Amino acid sequence: MNQSYETLKTYLERVYAIDAAIRLFEWDCETLAPKGGAENTAKIIGSLCSQYQEALIHPNLQQLVDSLKSGEGLTEAQKAVVRETGITIDKLKAVPAREYEEYSALKARAGRIWAQSRKMKDFEQYAPTLKNIISFQKKFAGYRTQEGQSLYETMIQDYEPGFDLKMLDEFFLKLKDNLVPLLKKVTESKKVIDNSFLTGDFDPEKQRQLADWLVGYLNMDGERSVLAVSEHPFTTSIHNRDVRITTHFTHNLTSSVYSVIHEAGHGLYELGIQDDLAMTLAGDGASMGMHESQSRFFENIVGKNRAFLGPVFEKICQLFPDQMKGITLEQFWEGVNKVEPGPIRIEADELTYSLHILIRYELEKSLIDGDLSVEELPEEWNKKYREYLLVDPVDDGVGVLQDVHWSQGDFGYFPSYALGNAFGAQLYHHMCRELDFEGLLKAGNLEVMIQYLRTRLHQYGKMKTSLSLIREITGEEFNPIYYIQYLNDKYKNLYWES
Ligand code: ZN
């Protein structure tokens, strides 16, 4: 046993305890906490965040990490813990404390100003704040940018280590060249799909029963996970034995169903992380994109597959016999897969989703590395929506103001969503060579698939990058062609061959 590593582990457990408390408070704020307590609780969270940062940049921790950097006598998991701790410390230390404080206060204000501007559909009110956020973000990235790297590339690598701008340019160009024409073809198809039966009056109590049933059906371990309700669905992992997901109940039945399946995908990833990594900075998903690959794999590739829907539709018919009267499994499958281009990203169908991301990628790149000004943003936004998605946002509330990300300084985050779709499709392609995918889904057997992902992907946490995981699992480099093929096959089947 390596003594220095044991000391590091003990120290990290204390640091992690603060982080876990922050996560629990954040979880509580979104689910059960009374609204009236929000302001005081925000102060508590703020104080915990400062304590967390202080603990991480403590000289003792830096010394320990330095003494272990050679990796001598450490297991692969331990090396990953040392590496990830070092990366986090470097990131925190790069920004002067005074600037960070100023920025945190700006972010708190920005959240409120953004929400207000979105409500008023008034971009001008928000523009000065957004400009401020962008200049802080550029400054912070500048502290860390390596030679030959652009600021936007530095930002991207916080979410997707290993990806450079050239790779992303090629990736998004491929999506544009293939998905824009595919969408056009789908919208011109004569096929009419009715999905009106998915909206209406669905008793929240029964929706809850369905959500609980789905969580079990997806093999989420009931001893180590829990499902709650929040306005916007999300997943929190306190550690690999306490994983929490949420859903919401609306007039749209599939909104809750696919939120549960999406978040369960994130949850299964967190539950699968090995114990050696738990409660350390390496005990998380490999990257944002890889995490999204798991949620989207379950939501779309599994969840919208006809074979999977058989037993699910049966359950839905039991719970909502009136609403499903006269509806067949075939109609249900078509209904949940209907393509409907619209202005809102979070309501997008499987085909148009990545086009929403393409637009954000192009705009972020021009805002950070290019010469697009904040003033020009709404017009550019709408222009791209008309061109790629064939829709015209009626105002900035459903246009450039719709996402919270930029107000929180999250530039470089969006590409991960589209990468996740592509990772998932490549993993799926490979999985089908080894497993009887459809047969397992038909039989309601999800465990074989989950085991496949757990042993090859989930357990490794941050030990491997997304690119190396794809390479090791599939025996090939990352290639978005599988995603494009998957979408082409799916919509051909749905829109002009059925
Ligand atoms: Zn997600």
Short mmCIF file of C-alpha atoms and ligand atoms in Angstrom, two decimals:
data_model
loop_
_atom_site.label_atom_id
_atom_site.label_comp_id
_atom_site.label_asym_id
_atom_site.label_seq_id
_atom_site.Cartn_x
_atom_site.Cartn_y
_atom_site.Cartn_z
CA MET A 1 0.00 0.00 0.00
CA ASN A 2 1.32 3.41 -0.97
CA GLN A 3 1.36 5.62 2.14
CA SER A 4 1.22 8.93 0.26
CA TYR A 5 -1.75 7.71 -1.75
CA GLU A 6 -3.57 6.69 1.44
CA THR A 7 -2.97 10.19 2.85
CA LEU A 8 -4.26 11.70 -0.39
CA LYS A 9 -7.34 9.47 -0.30
CA THR A 10 -8.16 10.52 3.27
CA TYR A 11 -7.73 14.18 2.37
CA LEU A 12 -9.88 13.80 -0.77
CA GLU A 13 -12.63 12.11 1.22
CA ARG A 14 -12.85 15.21 3.41
CA VAL A 15 -12.91 17.48 0.34
CA TYR A 16 -15.48 15.24 -1.31
CA ALA A 17 -17.72 15.46 1.75
CA ILE A 18 -18.10 19.20 1.09
CA ASP A 19 -18.84 18.54 -2.57
CA ALA A 20 -21.42 15.89 -1.67
CA ALA A 21 -23.11 18.37 0.70
CA ILE A 22 -23.29 20.94 -2.14
CA ARG A 23 -24.86 18.36 -4.44
CA LEU A 24 -27.38 17.36 -1.80
CA PHE A 25 -28.39 20.96 -1.19
CA GLU A 26 -28.73 21.55 -4.93
CA TRP A 27 -30.81 18.40 -5.28
CA ASP A 28 -32.98 19.47 -2.39
CA CYS A 29 -33.50 22.97 -3.84
CA GLU A 30 -34.89 21.48 -7.04
CA THR A 31 -37.09 18.84 -5.42
CA LEU A 32 -38.32 19.24 -1.85
CA ALA A 33 -37.00 22.45 -0.29
CA PRO A 34 -39.58 25.14 0.45
CA LYS A 35 -39.24 28.07 -1.96
CA GLY A 36 -39.09 30.61 0.90
CA GLY A 37 -35.74 29.22 2.06
CA ALA A 38 -33.98 29.73 -1.29
CA GLU A 39 -32.05 32.88 -0.42
CA ASN A 40 -30.53 31.62 2.83
CA THR A 41 -29.80 28.24 1.30
CA ALA A 42 -28.02 29.97 -1.62
CA LYS A 43 -25.72 31.57 0.98
CA ILE A 44 -25.01 28.18 2.55
CA ILE A 45 -24.21 26.72 -0.87
CA GLY A 46 -21.97 29.72 -1.64
CA SER A 47 -20.07 29.23 1.60
CA LEU A 48 -19.66 25.49 0.96
CA CYS A 49 -18.36 26.25 -2.56
CA SER A 50 -15.69 28.56 -1.12
CA GLN A 51 -14.69 25.93 1.45
CA TYR A 52 -14.48 23.32 -1.31
CA GLN A 53 -12.18 25.52 -3.39
CA GLU A 54 -10.00 26.44 -0.42
CA ALA A 55 -9.58 22.77 0.43
CA LEU A 56 -8.62 21.96 -3.14
CA ILE A 57 -5.97 24.65 -3.54
CA HIS A 58 -4.40 23.95 -0.13
CA PRO A 59 -0.59 23.60 -0.46
CA ASN A 60 -0.66 20.23 1.36
CA LEU A 61 -2.86 18.75 -1.34
CA GLN A 62 -0.67 20.15 -4.10
CA GLN A 63 2.39 18.60 -2.42
CA LEU A 64 0.71 15.22 -2.17
CA VAL A 65 -0.34 15.30 -5.83
CA ASP A 66 3.18 16.34 -6.90
CA SER A 67 4.73 13.50 -4.90
CA LEU A 68 2.45 10.97 -6.62
CA LYS A 69 2.58 12.34 -10.17
CA SER A 70 5.17 9.80 -11.36
CA GLY A 71 2.55 7.10 -10.79
CA GLU A 72 5.10 4.72 -9.30
CA GLY A 73 3.49 1.88 -7.39
CA LEU A 74 -0.04 3.07 -8.15
CA THR A 75 -2.88 1.17 -9.80
CA GLU A 76 -4.48 2.58 -12.96
CA ALA A 77 -7.47 3.83 -10.92
CA GLN A 78 -5.16 5.54 -8.42
CA LYS A 79 -3.20 7.19 -11.23
CA ALA A 80 -6.47 8.56 -12.61
CA VAL A 81 -7.42 9.98 -9.21
CA VAL A 82 -4.03 11.76 -8.92
CA ARG A 83 -4.24 13.06 -12.50
CA GLU A 84 -7.81 14.38 -12.20
CA THR A 85 -7.05 16.03 -8.85
CA GLY A 86 -4.05 17.77 -10.43
CA ILE A 87 -6.13 18.98 -13.39
CA THR A 88 -8.82 20.41 -11.09
CA ILE A 89 -6.25 22.18 -8.89
CA ASP A 90 -4.52 23.69 -11.94
CA LYS A 91 -7.83 24.97 -13.28
CA LEU A 92 -8.78 26.57 -9.98
CA LYS A 93 -5.36 28.12 -9.46
CA ALA A 94 -5.23 29.63 -12.94
CA VAL A 95 -7.81 32.29 -12.04
CA PRO A 96 -6.92 34.99 -9.45
CA ALA A 97 -9.25 34.70 -6.43
CA ARG A 98 -10.51 38.29 -6.69
CA GLU A 99 -11.53 37.84 -10.33
CA TYR A 100 -13.24 34.58 -9.53
CA GLU A 101 -15.29 36.21 -6.80
CA GLU A 102 -16.32 39.05 -9.10
CA TYR A 103 -17.27 36.52 -11.75
CA SER A 104 -19.32 34.38 -9.33
CA ALA A 105 -21.33 37.44 -8.30
CA LEU A 106 -21.86 38.33 -11.97
CA LYS A 107 -23.08 34.79 -12.70
CA ALA A 108 -25.62 34.95 -9.89
CA ARG A 109 -26.97 38.24 -11.28
CA ALA A 110 -26.81 36.96 -14.85
CA GLY A 111 -29.09 34.03 -14.03
CA ARG A 112 -31.79 36.41 -12.81
CA ILE A 113 -31.34 38.89 -15.68
CA TRP A 114 -31.46 36.10 -18.24
CA ALA A 115 -34.68 34.64 -16.77
CA GLN A 116 -36.29 38.09 -16.69
CA SER A 117 -35.19 38.93 -20.27
CA ARG A 118 -36.45 35.63 -21.56
CA LYS A 119 -39.81 36.25 -19.95
CA MET A 120 -39.96 39.73 -21.49
CA LYS A 121 -38.54 38.44 -24.81
CA ASP A 122 -36.09 41.31 -24.56
CA PHE A 123 -32.55 40.51 -25.72
CA GLU A 124 -31.33 44.11 -25.34
CA GLN A 125 -31.84 43.96 -21.59
CA TYR A 126 -29.62 40.89 -21.43
CA ALA A 127 -26.93 41.88 -23.95
CA PRO A 128 -24.59 43.91 -21.62
CA THR A 129 -24.55 41.05 -19.06
CA LEU A 130 -23.84 38.46 -21.73
CA LYS A 131 -20.98 40.62 -23.03
CA ASN A 132 -19.53 40.74 -19.52
CA ILE A 133 -19.79 36.98 -19.09
CA ILE A 134 -18.07 36.42 -22.43
CA SER A 135 -15.20 38.75 -21.60
CA PHE A 136 -14.62 36.95 -18.25
CA GLN A 137 -14.77 33.58 -19.98
CA LYS A 138 -12.25 34.71 -22.61
CA LYS A 139 -9.94 36.07 -19.94
CA PHE A 140 -10.13 32.86 -17.88
CA ALA A 141 -9.53 30.66 -20.92
CA GLY A 142 -6.60 32.92 -21.85
CA TYR A 143 -4.88 32.01 -18.57
CA ARG A 144 -4.83 28.36 -19.60
CA THR A 145 -4.59 28.40 -23.40
CA GLN A 146 -1.64 26.44 -24.80
CA GLU A 147 0.40 27.61 -27.75
CA GLY A 148 -1.43 27.14 -31.04
CA GLN A 149 -4.75 26.75 -29.28
CA SER A 150 -7.71 29.10 -29.65
CA LEU A 151 -9.78 30.29 -26.69
CA TYR A 152 -12.83 28.34 -27.80
CA GLU A 153 -10.78 25.16 -28.12
CA THR A 154 -9.59 25.61 -24.51
CA MET A 155 -13.19 25.94 -23.39
CA ILE A 156 -14.28 22.86 -25.32
CA GLN A 157 -11.60 20.71 -23.76
CA ASP A 158 -13.00 21.36 -20.30
CA TYR A 159 -15.97 19.28 -21.36
CA GLU A 160 -14.50 17.02 -24.02
CA PRO A 161 -10.79 16.31 -23.41
CA GLY A 162 -9.04 15.11 -26.56
CA PHE A 163 -11.21 16.99 -29.05
CA ASP A 164 -9.72 19.91 -30.96
CA LEU A 165 -11.47 22.44 -33.18
CA LYS A 166 -10.43 20.70 -36.36
CA MET A 167 -12.14 17.50 -35.24
CA LEU A 168 -15.27 19.37 -34.23
CA ASP A 169 -15.37 21.39 -37.45
CA GLU A 170 -15.24 18.16 -39.43
CA PHE A 171 -17.83 16.54 -37.20
CA PHE A 172 -20.34 19.37 -37.47
CA LEU A 173 -19.76 19.79 -41.19
CA LYS A 174 -20.64 16.12 -41.66
CA LEU A 175 -23.80 16.61 -39.63
CA LYS A 176 -24.75 19.69 -41.65
CA ASP A 177 -24.09 18.04 -45.03
CA ASN A 178 -26.16 14.99 -44.14
CA LEU A 179 -28.84 15.96 -41.65
CA VAL A 180 -30.07 19.20 -43.25
CA PRO A 181 -30.97 17.36 -46.52
CA LEU A 182 -32.40 14.42 -44.54
CA LEU A 183 -34.69 16.76 -42.60
CA LYS A 184 -35.80 18.39 -45.83
CA LYS A 185 -36.62 14.99 -47.28
CA VAL A 186 -38.60 14.00 -44.20
CA THR A 187 -40.63 17.22 -44.18
CA GLU A 188 -41.42 16.74 -47.87
CA SER A 189 -42.57 13.15 -47.33
CA LYS A 190 -46.25 12.44 -47.92
CA LYS A 191 -46.47 10.34 -44.77
CA VAL A 192 -48.70 11.83 -42.09
CA ILE A 193 -48.03 10.79 -38.51
CA ASP A 194 -50.62 11.54 -35.85
CA ASN A 195 -49.25 11.92 -32.33
CA SER A 196 -52.10 13.94 -30.87
CA PHE A 197 -53.02 11.07 -28.51
CA LEU A 198 -49.75 11.69 -26.61
CA THR A 199 -51.02 15.03 -25.30
CA GLY A 200 -53.99 15.52 -23.04
CA ASP A 201 -55.12 14.91 -19.51
CA PHE A 202 -52.86 12.29 -17.93
CA ASP A 203 -53.35 11.82 -14.17
CA PRO A 204 -50.04 12.72 -12.44
CA GLU A 205 -50.55 9.87 -9.93
CA LYS A 206 -50.70 7.37 -12.77
CA GLN A 207 -47.76 9.03 -14.51
CA ARG A 208 -45.86 8.51 -11.25
CA GLN A 209 -46.78 4.81 -11.27
CA LEU A 210 -45.54 4.57 -14.85
CA ALA A 211 -42.28 6.36 -13.97
CA ASP A 212 -41.65 4.00 -11.03
CA TRP A 213 -42.36 1.00 -13.21
CA LEU A 214 -39.98 2.29 -15.92
CA VAL A 215 -37.14 2.80 -13.45
CA GLY A 216 -37.51 -0.84 -12.41
CA TYR A 217 -37.84 -1.97 -16.03
CA LEU A 218 -34.55 -0.24 -16.81
CA ASN A 219 -32.87 -2.15 -13.96
CA MET A 220 -32.00 0.87 -11.85
CA ASP A 221 -30.98 -0.60 -8.50
CA GLY A 222 -33.71 0.46 -6.07
CA GLU A 223 -31.35 0.15 -3.09
CA ARG A 224 -28.94 2.68 -4.57
CA SER A 225 -31.12 5.05 -6.55
CA VAL A 226 -34.22 7.13 -6.13
CA LEU A 227 -36.71 8.99 -8.37
CA ALA A 228 -38.16 12.39 -7.48
CA VAL A 229 -40.07 15.16 -9.22
CA SER A 230 -38.63 18.51 -10.30
CA GLU A 231 -39.56 21.16 -12.84
CA HIS A 232 -36.64 20.29 -15.12
CA PRO A 233 -35.52 16.66 -15.02
CA PHE A 234 -31.90 16.01 -14.01
CA THR A 235 -29.56 13.47 -12.41
CA THR A 236 -27.43 13.93 -9.30
CA SER A 237 -24.89 11.46 -8.08
CA ILE A 238 -23.90 11.81 -4.45
CA HIS A 239 -21.59 8.84 -5.07
CA ASN A 240 -21.84 5.51 -6.87
CA ARG A 241 -24.22 4.10 -4.25
CA ASP A 242 -26.56 7.07 -4.06
CA VAL A 243 -27.78 8.18 -7.46
CA ARG A 244 -30.85 10.38 -7.82
CA ILE A 245 -32.89 11.10 -10.91
CA THR A 246 -35.96 13.27 -11.45
CA THR A 247 -38.80 13.60 -13.91
CA HIS A 248 -41.79 15.91 -14.32
CA PHE A 249 -45.45 15.29 -15.10
CA THR A 250 -47.05 17.40 -17.81
CA HIS A 251 -49.90 17.19 -20.28
CA ASN A 252 -47.50 15.40 -22.60
CA LEU A 253 -47.19 11.75 -21.56
CA THR A 254 -43.97 11.09 -23.42
CA SER A 255 -42.23 14.08 -21.86
CA SER A 256 -42.20 12.26 -18.51
CA VAL A 257 -41.54 8.82 -20.03
CA TYR A 258 -38.49 9.98 -22.00
CA SER A 259 -37.21 12.13 -19.16
CA VAL A 260 -37.18 9.03 -16.94
CA ILE A 261 -35.40 6.96 -19.59
CA HIS A 262 -32.87 9.74 -20.36
CA GLU A 263 -32.02 10.35 -16.71
CA ALA A 264 -31.91 6.61 -16.01
CA GLY A 265 -29.22 6.43 -18.73
CA HIS A 266 -27.17 8.98 -16.80
CA GLY A 267 -27.98 7.18 -13.56
CA LEU A 268 -26.90 3.75 -14.80
CA TYR A 269 -23.55 5.26 -15.80
CA GLU A 270 -23.03 6.71 -12.30
CA LEU A 271 -24.13 3.47 -10.61
CA GLY A 272 -21.65 1.50 -12.72
CA ILE A 273 -18.54 3.47 -11.69
CA GLN A 274 -16.10 1.25 -9.78
CA ASP A 275 -15.63 1.65 -6.01
CA ASP A 276 -11.92 2.54 -6.35
CA LEU A 277 -12.93 5.77 -8.06
CA ALA A 278 -16.00 6.62 -5.97
CA MET A 279 -15.81 9.80 -3.89
CA THR A 280 -12.79 11.07 -5.83
CA LEU A 281 -12.43 13.54 -8.69
CA ALA A 282 -12.11 10.61 -11.11
CA GLY A 283 -15.42 9.07 -10.00
CA ASP A 284 -17.47 10.72 -12.71
CA GLY A 285 -18.28 10.09 -16.37
CA ALA A 286 -15.39 10.17 -18.87
CA SER A 287 -16.68 13.43 -20.39
CA MET A 288 -19.87 15.42 -20.84
CA GLY A 289 -20.32 13.85 -24.26
CA MET A 290 -19.84 10.32 -22.98
CA HIS A 291 -22.38 10.96 -20.23
CA GLU A 292 -24.87 12.24 -22.79
CA SER A 293 -24.12 9.24 -24.99
CA GLN A 294 -25.49 7.00 -22.26
CA SER A 295 -28.64 9.02 -21.56
CA ARG A 296 -29.36 9.41 -25.27
CA PHE A 297 -28.60 5.79 -26.05
CA PHE A 298 -31.33 4.75 -23.62
CA GLU A 299 -33.71 7.56 -24.52
CA ASN A 300 -33.52 7.22 -28.30
CA ILE A 301 -31.78 4.11 -29.54
CA VAL A 302 -33.35 1.85 -26.90
CA GLY A 303 -36.37 3.90 -25.82
CA LYS A 304 -37.77 4.66 -29.26
CA ASN A 305 -37.11 1.21 -30.67
CA ARG A 306 -40.27 -0.70 -31.59
CA ALA A 307 -39.11 -3.85 -29.79
CA PHE A 308 -38.52 -1.96 -26.55
CA LEU A 309 -41.86 -0.20 -26.79
CA GLY A 310 -43.90 -3.43 -26.85
CA PRO A 311 -43.98 -4.03 -23.09
CA VAL A 312 -43.93 -0.28 -22.34
CA PHE A 313 -46.97 0.37 -24.50
CA GLU A 314 -48.79 -2.50 -22.79
CA LYS A 315 -48.15 -0.88 -19.41
CA ILE A 316 -49.28 2.52 -20.72
CA CYS A 317 -52.52 0.98 -22.02
CA GLN A 318 -53.19 -0.53 -18.58
CA LEU A 319 -52.71 2.83 -16.88
CA PHE A 320 -54.41 5.03 -19.49
CA PRO A 321 -57.04 2.86 -21.23
CA ASP A 322 -59.20 5.82 -22.30
CA GLN A 323 -56.40 7.89 -23.82
CA MET A 324 -54.96 4.86 -25.66
CA LYS A 325 -58.28 3.53 -26.92
CA GLY A 326 -57.95 2.39 -30.54
CA ILE A 327 -54.21 3.16 -30.68
CA THR A 328 -51.93 0.37 -31.90
CA LEU A 329 -48.30 -0.27 -30.97
CA GLU A 330 -47.38 0.72 -34.51
CA GLN A 331 -49.11 4.09 -34.14
CA PHE A 332 -47.51 4.61 -30.75
CA TRP A 333 -44.05 3.87 -32.15
CA GLU A 334 -44.62 6.25 -35.06
CA GLY A 335 -46.01 8.89 -32.70
CA VAL A 336 -42.97 8.99 -30.41
CA ASN A 337 -40.66 9.11 -33.42
CA LYS A 338 -42.44 11.85 -35.35
CA VAL A 339 -40.15 14.56 -36.74
CA GLU A 340 -41.40 18.06 -35.98
CA PRO A 341 -38.88 20.86 -36.55
CA GLY A 342 -39.44 23.62 -34.00
CA PRO A 343 -37.55 26.53 -32.45
CA ILE A 344 -36.93 24.97 -28.99
CA ARG A 345 -33.95 22.68 -28.38
CA ILE A 346 -35.27 20.84 -25.33
CA GLU A 347 -38.46 19.91 -27.17
CA ALA A 348 -36.61 18.69 -30.26
CA ASP A 349 -37.10 15.25 -31.79
CA GLU A 350 -34.22 12.86 -32.35
CA LEU A 351 -33.44 14.06 -35.90
CA THR A 352 -33.51 17.82 -35.36
CA TYR A 353 -31.76 17.80 -31.97
CA SER A 354 -28.22 17.82 -33.31
CA LEU A 355 -29.12 20.64 -35.72
CA HIS A 356 -30.00 22.83 -32.73
CA ILE A 357 -26.52 22.02 -31.41
CA LEU A 358 -24.85 22.70 -34.77
CA ILE A 359 -26.28 26.23 -34.69
CA ARG A 360 -24.98 26.85 -31.17
CA TYR A 361 -21.55 25.50 -32.10
CA GLU A 362 -21.21 27.82 -35.08
CA LEU A 363 -22.40 30.83 -33.07
CA GLU A 364 -20.18 30.13 -30.02
CA LYS A 365 -17.16 29.71 -32.24
CA SER A 366 -17.78 33.07 -33.93
CA LEU A 367 -18.52 34.78 -30.61
CA ILE A 368 -15.35 33.53 -28.90
CA ASP A 369 -12.78 33.12 -31.69
CA GLY A 370 -14.36 35.12 -34.50
CA ASP A 371 -15.87 38.54 -34.94
CA LEU A 372 -19.56 38.00 -34.23
CA SER A 373 -20.75 40.65 -31.78
CA VAL A 374 -23.37 40.10 -29.09
CA GLU A 375 -25.58 42.69 -30.84
CA GLU A 376 -25.60 40.62 -34.03
CA LEU A 377 -26.41 37.39 -32.20
CA PRO A 378 -30.24 37.33 -32.42
CA GLU A 379 -30.24 37.96 -36.15
CA GLU A 380 -27.60 35.32 -36.83
CA TRP A 381 -29.50 32.90 -34.60
CA ASN A 382 -32.74 33.32 -36.53
CA LYS A 383 -30.97 33.14 -39.89
CA LYS A 384 -29.42 29.77 -39.04
CA TYR A 385 -32.74 28.43 -37.74
CA ARG A 386 -34.37 29.28 -41.04
CA GLU A 387 -31.55 27.73 -43.02
CA TYR A 388 -30.94 24.46 -41.12
CA LEU A 389 -34.20 23.78 -39.31
CA LEU A 390 -36.65 25.47 -41.66
CA VAL A 391 -38.28 27.34 -38.77
CA ASP A 392 -38.57 31.02 -37.96
CA PRO A 393 -38.44 31.83 -34.21
CA VAL A 394 -41.28 34.29 -33.57
CA ASP A 395 -39.36 36.16 -30.84
CA ASP A 396 -36.08 36.02 -28.90
CA GLY A 397 -37.80 34.22 -26.01
CA VAL A 398 -38.11 31.11 -28.18
CA GLY A 399 -34.91 32.08 -30.02
CA VAL A 400 -31.57 33.20 -28.70
CA LEU A 401 -32.80 33.56 -25.10
CA GLN A 402 -34.04 29.99 -24.66
CA ASP A 403 -30.97 28.36 -23.04
CA VAL A 404 -29.59 29.06 -19.57
CA HIS A 405 -26.05 27.90 -20.51
CA TRP A 406 -24.46 31.16 -21.72
CA SER A 407 -25.71 33.12 -18.71
CA GLN A 408 -23.76 30.65 -16.56
CA GLY A 409 -20.61 30.96 -18.66
CA ASP A 410 -20.97 27.47 -20.11
CA PHE A 411 -19.34 28.06 -23.50
CA GLY A 412 -18.05 24.92 -25.19
CA TYR A 413 -20.62 22.72 -23.42
CA PHE A 414 -23.18 22.41 -26.23
CA PRO A 415 -21.03 20.34 -28.65
CA SER A 416 -21.06 17.51 -26.08
CA TYR A 417 -24.76 16.90 -26.69
CA ALA A 418 -24.22 16.19 -30.38
CA LEU A 419 -21.06 14.19 -29.71
CA GLY A 420 -23.07 12.10 -27.24
CA ASN A 421 -25.55 11.19 -29.98
CA ALA A 422 -22.70 10.14 -32.25
CA PHE A 423 -20.84 8.15 -29.55
CA GLY A 424 -24.06 6.33 -28.73
CA ALA A 425 -24.73 5.38 -32.36
CA GLN A 426 -21.20 4.07 -32.83
CA LEU A 427 -21.44 2.00 -29.63
CA TYR A 428 -24.83 0.72 -30.78
CA HIS A 429 -23.46 -0.32 -34.17
CA HIS A 430 -20.76 -2.33 -32.46
CA MET A 431 -23.07 -3.73 -29.81
CA CYS A 432 -25.35 -5.17 -32.51
CA ARG A 433 -22.47 -7.30 -33.78
CA GLU A 434 -22.15 -8.98 -30.40
CA LEU A 435 -25.66 -8.97 -29.01
CA ASP A 436 -29.10 -9.79 -30.32
CA PHE A 437 -30.20 -6.22 -29.63
CA GLU A 438 -33.79 -6.44 -30.85
CA GLY A 439 -34.28 -9.91 -29.36
CA LEU A 440 -33.18 -8.71 -25.94
CA LEU A 441 -35.45 -5.67 -26.11
CA LYS A 442 -38.40 -7.79 -27.18
CA ALA A 443 -37.82 -10.09 -24.23
CA GLY A 444 -37.63 -7.10 -21.90
CA ASN A 445 -34.06 -8.05 -21.04
CA LEU A 446 -32.10 -4.85 -20.47
CA GLU A 447 -29.55 -6.38 -18.12
CA VAL A 448 -27.32 -7.91 -20.81
CA MET A 449 -26.96 -4.53 -22.48
CA ILE A 450 -26.36 -2.71 -19.22
CA GLN A 451 -23.73 -5.29 -18.25
CA TYR A 452 -22.05 -4.77 -21.62
CA LEU A 453 -21.86 -1.02 -20.98
CA ARG A 454 -20.88 -1.42 -17.34
CA THR A 455 -17.87 -3.66 -17.98
CA ARG A 456 -16.58 -1.81 -21.04
CA LEU A 457 -17.48 1.76 -20.24
CA HIS A 458 -19.21 2.74 -16.99
CA GLN A 459 -16.80 1.22 -14.50
CA TYR A 460 -13.85 3.26 -15.79
CA GLY A 461 -15.19 6.67 -14.77
CA LYS A 462 -12.57 9.21 -15.75
CA MET A 463 -9.79 6.63 -16.11
CA LYS A 464 -10.12 6.84 -19.90
CA THR A 465 -11.11 9.61 -22.29
CA SER A 466 -14.18 9.36 -24.52
CA LEU A 467 -11.96 8.87 -27.58
CA SER A 468 -9.98 6.03 -26.02
CA LEU A 469 -13.15 4.34 -24.77
CA ILE A 470 -14.64 4.41 -28.27
CA ARG A 471 -11.40 3.06 -29.71
CA GLU A 472 -11.12 0.24 -27.16
CA ILE A 473 -14.77 -0.81 -27.26
CA THR A 474 -15.37 -0.65 -31.00
CA GLY A 475 -11.82 -1.26 -32.30
CA GLU A 476 -12.14 1.89 -34.42
CA GLU A 477 -11.54 5.59 -34.10
CA PHE A 478 -14.51 7.83 -33.40
CA ASN A 479 -16.57 8.08 -36.59
CA PRO A 480 -19.84 10.04 -36.92
CA ILE A 481 -20.83 8.04 -40.00
CA TYR A 482 -22.57 5.51 -37.71
CA TYR A 483 -24.81 8.23 -36.34
CA ILE A 484 -25.70 9.49 -39.81
CA GLN A 485 -26.38 5.95 -41.04
CA TYR A 486 -28.51 5.21 -38.00
CA LEU A 487 -30.68 8.30 -38.60
CA ASN A 488 -30.95 7.63 -42.34
CA ASP A 489 -32.09 4.04 -41.73
CA LYS A 490 -34.50 5.06 -39.02
CA TYR A 491 -36.34 7.74 -40.98
CA LYS A 492 -36.29 5.78 -44.23
CA ASN A 493 -38.06 3.03 -42.36
CA LEU A 494 -40.49 5.46 -40.75
CA TYR A 495 -41.23 7.95 -43.53
CA TRP A 496 -40.93 6.24 -46.86
CA GLU A 497 -40.88 2.49 -46.41
CA SER A 498 -43.67 1.81 -44.00
ZN ZN B 1 -28.67 14.55 -20.22
#
